[in-house]
Coordinates of C-alpha atoms (C1' of nucleotides) in Angstrom, one line a residue:
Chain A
X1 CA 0.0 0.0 0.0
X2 CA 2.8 2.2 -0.9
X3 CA 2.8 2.8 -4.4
X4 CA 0.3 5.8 -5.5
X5 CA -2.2 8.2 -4.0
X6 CA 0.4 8.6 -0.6
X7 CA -2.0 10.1 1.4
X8 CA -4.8 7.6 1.4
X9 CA -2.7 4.7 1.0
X10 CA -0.8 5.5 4.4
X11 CA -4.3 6.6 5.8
X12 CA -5.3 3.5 4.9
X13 CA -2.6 1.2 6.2
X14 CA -2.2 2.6 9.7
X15 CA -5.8 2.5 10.0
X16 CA -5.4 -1.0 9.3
X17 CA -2.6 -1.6 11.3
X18 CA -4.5 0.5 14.0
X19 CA -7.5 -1.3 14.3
X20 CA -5.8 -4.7 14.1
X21 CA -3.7 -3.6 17.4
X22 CA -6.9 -2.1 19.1
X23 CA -8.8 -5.1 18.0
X24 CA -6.7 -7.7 19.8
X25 CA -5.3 -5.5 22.8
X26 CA -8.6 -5.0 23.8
X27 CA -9.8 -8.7 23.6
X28 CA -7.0 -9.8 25.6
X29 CA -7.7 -7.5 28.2
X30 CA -11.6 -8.5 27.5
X31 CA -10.7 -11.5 27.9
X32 CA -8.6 -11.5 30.6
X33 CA -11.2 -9.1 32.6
X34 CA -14.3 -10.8 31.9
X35 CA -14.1 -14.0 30.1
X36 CA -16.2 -12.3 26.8
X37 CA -14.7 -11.7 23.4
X38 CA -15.3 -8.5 22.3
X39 CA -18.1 -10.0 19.6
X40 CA -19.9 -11.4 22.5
X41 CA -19.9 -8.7 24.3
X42 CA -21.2 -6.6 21.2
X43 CA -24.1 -9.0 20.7
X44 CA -25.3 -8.7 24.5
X45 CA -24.9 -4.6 24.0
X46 CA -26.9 -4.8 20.9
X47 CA -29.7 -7.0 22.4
X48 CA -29.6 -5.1 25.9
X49 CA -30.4 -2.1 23.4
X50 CA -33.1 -3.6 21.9
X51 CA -36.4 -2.2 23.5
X52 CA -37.1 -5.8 24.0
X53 CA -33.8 -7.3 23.8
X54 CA -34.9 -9.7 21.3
X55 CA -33.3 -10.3 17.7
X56 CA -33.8 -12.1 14.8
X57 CA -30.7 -14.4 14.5
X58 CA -30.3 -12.6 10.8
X59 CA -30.5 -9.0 12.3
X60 CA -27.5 -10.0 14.5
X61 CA -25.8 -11.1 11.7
X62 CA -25.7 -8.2 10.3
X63 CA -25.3 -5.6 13.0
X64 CA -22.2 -7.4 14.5
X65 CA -21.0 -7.7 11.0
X66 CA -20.9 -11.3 11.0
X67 CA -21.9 -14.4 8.3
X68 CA -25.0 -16.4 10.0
X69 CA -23.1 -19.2 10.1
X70 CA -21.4 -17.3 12.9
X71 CA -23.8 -15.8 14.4
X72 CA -25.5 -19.3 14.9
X73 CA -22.1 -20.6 16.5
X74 CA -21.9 -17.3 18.7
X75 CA -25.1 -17.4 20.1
X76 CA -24.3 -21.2 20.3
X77 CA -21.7 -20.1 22.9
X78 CA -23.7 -17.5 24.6
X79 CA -26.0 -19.7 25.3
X80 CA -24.1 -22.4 26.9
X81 CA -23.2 -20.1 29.3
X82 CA -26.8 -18.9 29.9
X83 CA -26.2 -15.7 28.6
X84 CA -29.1 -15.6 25.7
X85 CA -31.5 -17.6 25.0
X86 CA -33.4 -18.6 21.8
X87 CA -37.4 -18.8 21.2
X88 CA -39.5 -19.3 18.7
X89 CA -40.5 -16.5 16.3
X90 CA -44.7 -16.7 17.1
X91 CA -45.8 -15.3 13.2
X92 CA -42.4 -17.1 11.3
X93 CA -41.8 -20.2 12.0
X94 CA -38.7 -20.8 10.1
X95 CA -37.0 -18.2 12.4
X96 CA -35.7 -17.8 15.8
X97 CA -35.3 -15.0 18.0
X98 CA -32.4 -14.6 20.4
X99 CA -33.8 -13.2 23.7
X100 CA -31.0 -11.7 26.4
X101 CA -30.9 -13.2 30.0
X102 CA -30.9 -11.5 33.1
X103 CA -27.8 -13.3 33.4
X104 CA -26.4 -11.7 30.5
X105 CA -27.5 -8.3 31.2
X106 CA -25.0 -8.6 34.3
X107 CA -22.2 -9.9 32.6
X108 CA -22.5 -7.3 30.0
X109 CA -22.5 -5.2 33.1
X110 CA -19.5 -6.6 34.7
X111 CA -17.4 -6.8 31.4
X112 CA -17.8 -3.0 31.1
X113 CA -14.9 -2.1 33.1
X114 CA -12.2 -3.8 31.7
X115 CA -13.5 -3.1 28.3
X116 CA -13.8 0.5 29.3
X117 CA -10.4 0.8 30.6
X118 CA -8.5 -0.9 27.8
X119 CA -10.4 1.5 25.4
X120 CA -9.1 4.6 27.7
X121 CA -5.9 3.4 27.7
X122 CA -5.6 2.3 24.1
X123 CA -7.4 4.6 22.2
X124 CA -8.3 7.5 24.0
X125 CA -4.8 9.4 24.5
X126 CA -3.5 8.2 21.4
X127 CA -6.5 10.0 19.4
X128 CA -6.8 13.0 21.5
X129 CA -8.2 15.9 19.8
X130 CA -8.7 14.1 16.4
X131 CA -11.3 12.0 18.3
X132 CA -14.3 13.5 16.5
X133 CA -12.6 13.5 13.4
X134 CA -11.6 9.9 13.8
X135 CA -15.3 9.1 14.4
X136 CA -16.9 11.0 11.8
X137 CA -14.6 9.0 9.2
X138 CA -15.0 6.0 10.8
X139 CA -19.1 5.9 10.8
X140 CA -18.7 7.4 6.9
X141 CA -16.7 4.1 6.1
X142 CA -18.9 2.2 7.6
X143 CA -22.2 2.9 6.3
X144 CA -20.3 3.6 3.0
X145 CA -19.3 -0.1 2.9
X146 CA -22.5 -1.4 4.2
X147 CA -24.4 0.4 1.8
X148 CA -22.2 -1.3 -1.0
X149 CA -22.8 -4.6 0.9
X150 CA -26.1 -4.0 0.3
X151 CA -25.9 -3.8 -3.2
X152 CA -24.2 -6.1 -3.5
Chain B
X1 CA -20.0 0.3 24.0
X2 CA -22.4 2.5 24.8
X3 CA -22.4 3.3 28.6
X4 CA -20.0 5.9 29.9
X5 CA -17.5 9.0 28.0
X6 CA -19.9 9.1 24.7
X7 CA -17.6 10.6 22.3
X8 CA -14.5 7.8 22.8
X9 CA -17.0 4.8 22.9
X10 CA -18.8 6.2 19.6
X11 CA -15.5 6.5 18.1
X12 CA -14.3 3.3 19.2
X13 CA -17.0 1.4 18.2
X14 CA -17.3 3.1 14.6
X15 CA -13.5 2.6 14.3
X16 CA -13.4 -0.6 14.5
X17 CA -16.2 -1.3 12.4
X18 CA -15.5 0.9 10.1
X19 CA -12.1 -1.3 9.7
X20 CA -13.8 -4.4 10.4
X21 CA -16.0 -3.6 6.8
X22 CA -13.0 -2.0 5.5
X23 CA -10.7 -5.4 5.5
X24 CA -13.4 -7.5 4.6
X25 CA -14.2 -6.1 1.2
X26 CA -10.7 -5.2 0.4
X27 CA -9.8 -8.3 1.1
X28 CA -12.3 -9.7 -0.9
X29 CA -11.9 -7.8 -4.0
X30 CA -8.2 -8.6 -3.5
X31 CA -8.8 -12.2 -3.9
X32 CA -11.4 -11.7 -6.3
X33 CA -8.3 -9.4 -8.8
X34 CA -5.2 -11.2 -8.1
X35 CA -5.3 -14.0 -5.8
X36 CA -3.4 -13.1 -3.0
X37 CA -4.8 -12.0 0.3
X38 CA -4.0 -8.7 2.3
X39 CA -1.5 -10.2 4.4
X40 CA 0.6 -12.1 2.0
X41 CA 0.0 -8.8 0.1
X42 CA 1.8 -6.7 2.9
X43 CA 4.4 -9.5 3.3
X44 CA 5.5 -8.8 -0.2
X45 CA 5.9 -5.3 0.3
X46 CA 7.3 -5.4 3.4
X47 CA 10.0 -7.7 1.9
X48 CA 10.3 -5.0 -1.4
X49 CA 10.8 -2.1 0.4
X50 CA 13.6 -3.7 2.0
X51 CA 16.8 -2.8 0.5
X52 CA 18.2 -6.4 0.2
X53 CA 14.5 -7.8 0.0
X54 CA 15.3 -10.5 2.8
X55 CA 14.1 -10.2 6.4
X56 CA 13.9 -12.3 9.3
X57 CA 10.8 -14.6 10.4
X58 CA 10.4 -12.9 13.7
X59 CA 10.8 -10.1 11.5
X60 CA 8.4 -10.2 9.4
X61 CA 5.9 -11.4 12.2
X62 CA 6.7 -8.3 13.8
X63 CA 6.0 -6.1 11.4
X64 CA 2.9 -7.8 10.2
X65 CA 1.5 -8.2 13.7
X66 CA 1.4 -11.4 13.2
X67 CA 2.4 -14.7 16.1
X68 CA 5.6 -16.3 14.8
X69 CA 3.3 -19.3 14.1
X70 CA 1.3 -17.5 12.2
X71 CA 3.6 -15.8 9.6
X72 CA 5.8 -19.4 9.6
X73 CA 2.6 -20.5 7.9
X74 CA 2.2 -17.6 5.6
X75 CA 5.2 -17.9 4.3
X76 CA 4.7 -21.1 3.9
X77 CA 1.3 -20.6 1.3
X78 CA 3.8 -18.0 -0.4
X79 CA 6.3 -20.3 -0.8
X80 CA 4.5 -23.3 -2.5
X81 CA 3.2 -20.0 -4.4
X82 CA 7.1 -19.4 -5.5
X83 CA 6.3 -15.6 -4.2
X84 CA 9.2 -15.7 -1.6
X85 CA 11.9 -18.1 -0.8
X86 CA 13.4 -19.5 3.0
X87 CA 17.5 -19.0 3.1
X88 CA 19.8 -19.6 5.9
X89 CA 21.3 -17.4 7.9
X90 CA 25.1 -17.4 7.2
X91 CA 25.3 -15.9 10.9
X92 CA 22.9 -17.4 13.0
X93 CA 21.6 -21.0 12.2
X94 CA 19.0 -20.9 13.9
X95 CA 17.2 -18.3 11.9
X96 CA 16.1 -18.1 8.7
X97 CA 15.5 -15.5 5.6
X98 CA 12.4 -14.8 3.9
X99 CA 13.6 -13.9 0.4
X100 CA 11.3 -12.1 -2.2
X101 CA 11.4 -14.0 -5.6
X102 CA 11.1 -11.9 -8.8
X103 CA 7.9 -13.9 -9.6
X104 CA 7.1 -12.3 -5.9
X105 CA 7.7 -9.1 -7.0
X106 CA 5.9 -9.5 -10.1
X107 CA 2.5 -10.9 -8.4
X108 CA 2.6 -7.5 -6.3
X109 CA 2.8 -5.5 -8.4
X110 CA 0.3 -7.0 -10.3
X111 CA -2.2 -6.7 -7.5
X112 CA -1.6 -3.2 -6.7
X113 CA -4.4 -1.6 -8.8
X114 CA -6.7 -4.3 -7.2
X115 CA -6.0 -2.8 -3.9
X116 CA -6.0 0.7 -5.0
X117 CA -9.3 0.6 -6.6
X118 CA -10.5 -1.2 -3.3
X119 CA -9.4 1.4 -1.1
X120 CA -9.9 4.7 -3.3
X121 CA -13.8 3.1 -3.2
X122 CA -14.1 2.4 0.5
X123 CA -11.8 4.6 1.7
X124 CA -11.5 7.3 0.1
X125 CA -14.4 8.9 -0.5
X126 CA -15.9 9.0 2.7
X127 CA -12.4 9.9 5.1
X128 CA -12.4 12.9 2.5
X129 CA -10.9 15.6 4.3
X130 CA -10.5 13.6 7.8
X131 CA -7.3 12.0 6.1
X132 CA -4.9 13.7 8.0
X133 CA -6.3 13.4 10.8
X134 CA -6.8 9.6 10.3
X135 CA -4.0 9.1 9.2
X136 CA -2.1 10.5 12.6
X137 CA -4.5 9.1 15.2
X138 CA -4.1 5.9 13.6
X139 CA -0.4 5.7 13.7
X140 CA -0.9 6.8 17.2
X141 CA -2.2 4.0 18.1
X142 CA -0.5 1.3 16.6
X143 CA 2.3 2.8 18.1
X144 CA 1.1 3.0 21.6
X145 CA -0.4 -0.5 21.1
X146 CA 2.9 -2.0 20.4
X147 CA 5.3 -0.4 22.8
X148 CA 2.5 -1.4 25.1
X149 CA 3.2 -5.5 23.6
X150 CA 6.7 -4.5 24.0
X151 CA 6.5 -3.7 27.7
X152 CA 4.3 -7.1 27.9
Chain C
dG1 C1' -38.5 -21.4 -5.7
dA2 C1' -36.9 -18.3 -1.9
dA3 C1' -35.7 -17.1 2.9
dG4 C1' -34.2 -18.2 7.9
dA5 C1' -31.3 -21.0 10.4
dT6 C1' -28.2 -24.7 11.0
dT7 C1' -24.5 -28.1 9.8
dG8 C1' -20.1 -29.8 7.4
dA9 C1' -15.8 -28.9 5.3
dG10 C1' -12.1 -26.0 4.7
dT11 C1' -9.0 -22.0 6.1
dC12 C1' -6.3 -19.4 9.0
dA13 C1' -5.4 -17.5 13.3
dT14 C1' -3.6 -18.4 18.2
dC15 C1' -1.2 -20.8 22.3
dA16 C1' 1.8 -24.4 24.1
dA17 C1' 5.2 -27.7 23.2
dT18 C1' 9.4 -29.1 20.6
dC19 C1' 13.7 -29.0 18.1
dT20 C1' 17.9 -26.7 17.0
dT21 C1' 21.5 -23.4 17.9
dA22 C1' 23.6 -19.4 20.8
Chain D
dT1 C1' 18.9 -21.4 29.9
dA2 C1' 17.2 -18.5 26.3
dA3 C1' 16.0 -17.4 21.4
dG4 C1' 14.5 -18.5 16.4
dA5 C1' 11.5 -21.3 14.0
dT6 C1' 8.4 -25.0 13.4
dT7 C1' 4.6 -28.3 14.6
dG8 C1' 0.2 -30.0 17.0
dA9 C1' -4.0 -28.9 19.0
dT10 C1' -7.7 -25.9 19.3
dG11 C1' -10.9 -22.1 18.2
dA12 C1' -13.6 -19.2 15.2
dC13 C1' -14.7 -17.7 10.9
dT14 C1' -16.2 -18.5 5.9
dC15 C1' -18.7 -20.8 2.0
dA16 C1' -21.6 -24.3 0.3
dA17 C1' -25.1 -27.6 1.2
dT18 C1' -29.3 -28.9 3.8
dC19 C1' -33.7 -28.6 6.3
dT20 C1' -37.8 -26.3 7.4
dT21 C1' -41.2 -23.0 6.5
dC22 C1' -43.0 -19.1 3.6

DNA sequence: GAAGATTGAGTCATCAATCTTA
DNA sequence: TAAGATTGATGACTCAATCTTC
């Protein structure tokens, strides 16, 4: 990524290279904290969101940016542990909703901490004053590449 | 994500999304134009812009952000490619060289205007006039992140 | 036939253990 | 004993195929 266009190219990379970092420093301490992967930990956030923290398995899917293979293998996990549960859909019958469990309300709760403080530490002095800009980028790439997924 | 200090979990959250999407479909239209992935795409540069186009396993691995496990298996998919070859080291034998081939050098530079196209479409446009300051809080944070693995 | 969800096969990452050399 | 590199075991993701229901 270091041939043409030098700006976006070394944008590009070290926002790469930034995320990867972020992405696993903050699992391990997730991890190490809590006992939740950072995934998990998004899909209890997204349900606990949810005005009745219920979600098609698709829906999940696609919010935590994942294939439904995995989301079926995630929620597999989540609910070993008690953390979600699944019912059936009352007007489809094909699907199935995952519901969140008190249980995992709490853990989501107790993971919050660590996840917190690794954020702080990781990325909040390194971005500094450029937070804002960093996040108004970040949500355009996002729903810029979600829109193509969408064509797609 | 979504609990305490609003702008730095926003950001987070959309950062690592954004990058999430970002790798994905680079990735894929990598694949889908030349065949190789991102990684064994940044190995090959890596090894380019090295003057003698030879680097160390732990090296590479290093650089990469990659487990030594990991990139010994990388180089072993570019090998069996022909993309790179292993040499001894004439002064430790214990380590080894990851040499770029010429057919290494070809295949990247074949793939670059995969990856450009990628990123100038997913990238590009919507940073826009965030680049810079991207670009900086980005490199910030890789670099925090790894003196932090260095201290670890 | 198409869509929601799951399962099987394959890929690629990690950690822990091993082998060789310093 | 420690360091560089590899190997084995395991985990989590993807795609393609399947099963059920629309």
């Amino acid at each position: 990524v270091r041939d043409l266009c030098p700006i976006q190219q070394e944008a590009f990379a070290a926002y790469l290279m930034g995320a990867k970092v972020l992405t696993q420093r903050v699992a391990q301490r997730m991890a190490a904290g809590s006992g939740l992967s950072f995934e998990e930990y998004d899909v209890l956030v997204t349900l606990e969101y949810d005005p009745s923290h219920r979600l098609r398995m698709s829906e999940l899917a696609e919010r935590a940016l994942l294939s439904r293979s995995g989301m079926t293998r995630l929620v597999d996990r989540l609910e070993a542990q008690g953390l979600v549960a699944r019912q059936a859909c009352p007007d489809d019958r094909r699907g199935s909703h995952c519901v969140l469990t008190e249980k995992g309300r709490q853990a989501r709760e107790a993971a919050w901490p660590a996840l917190r403080e690794a954020i702080l530490e990781l990325f909040g002095e390194a971005v500094g004053e450029d937070a804002e800009a960093v996040a108004r980028a970040s949500r355009a790439i996002a729903a810029g590449a979600q829109a193509c997924s969408a064509r797609a």
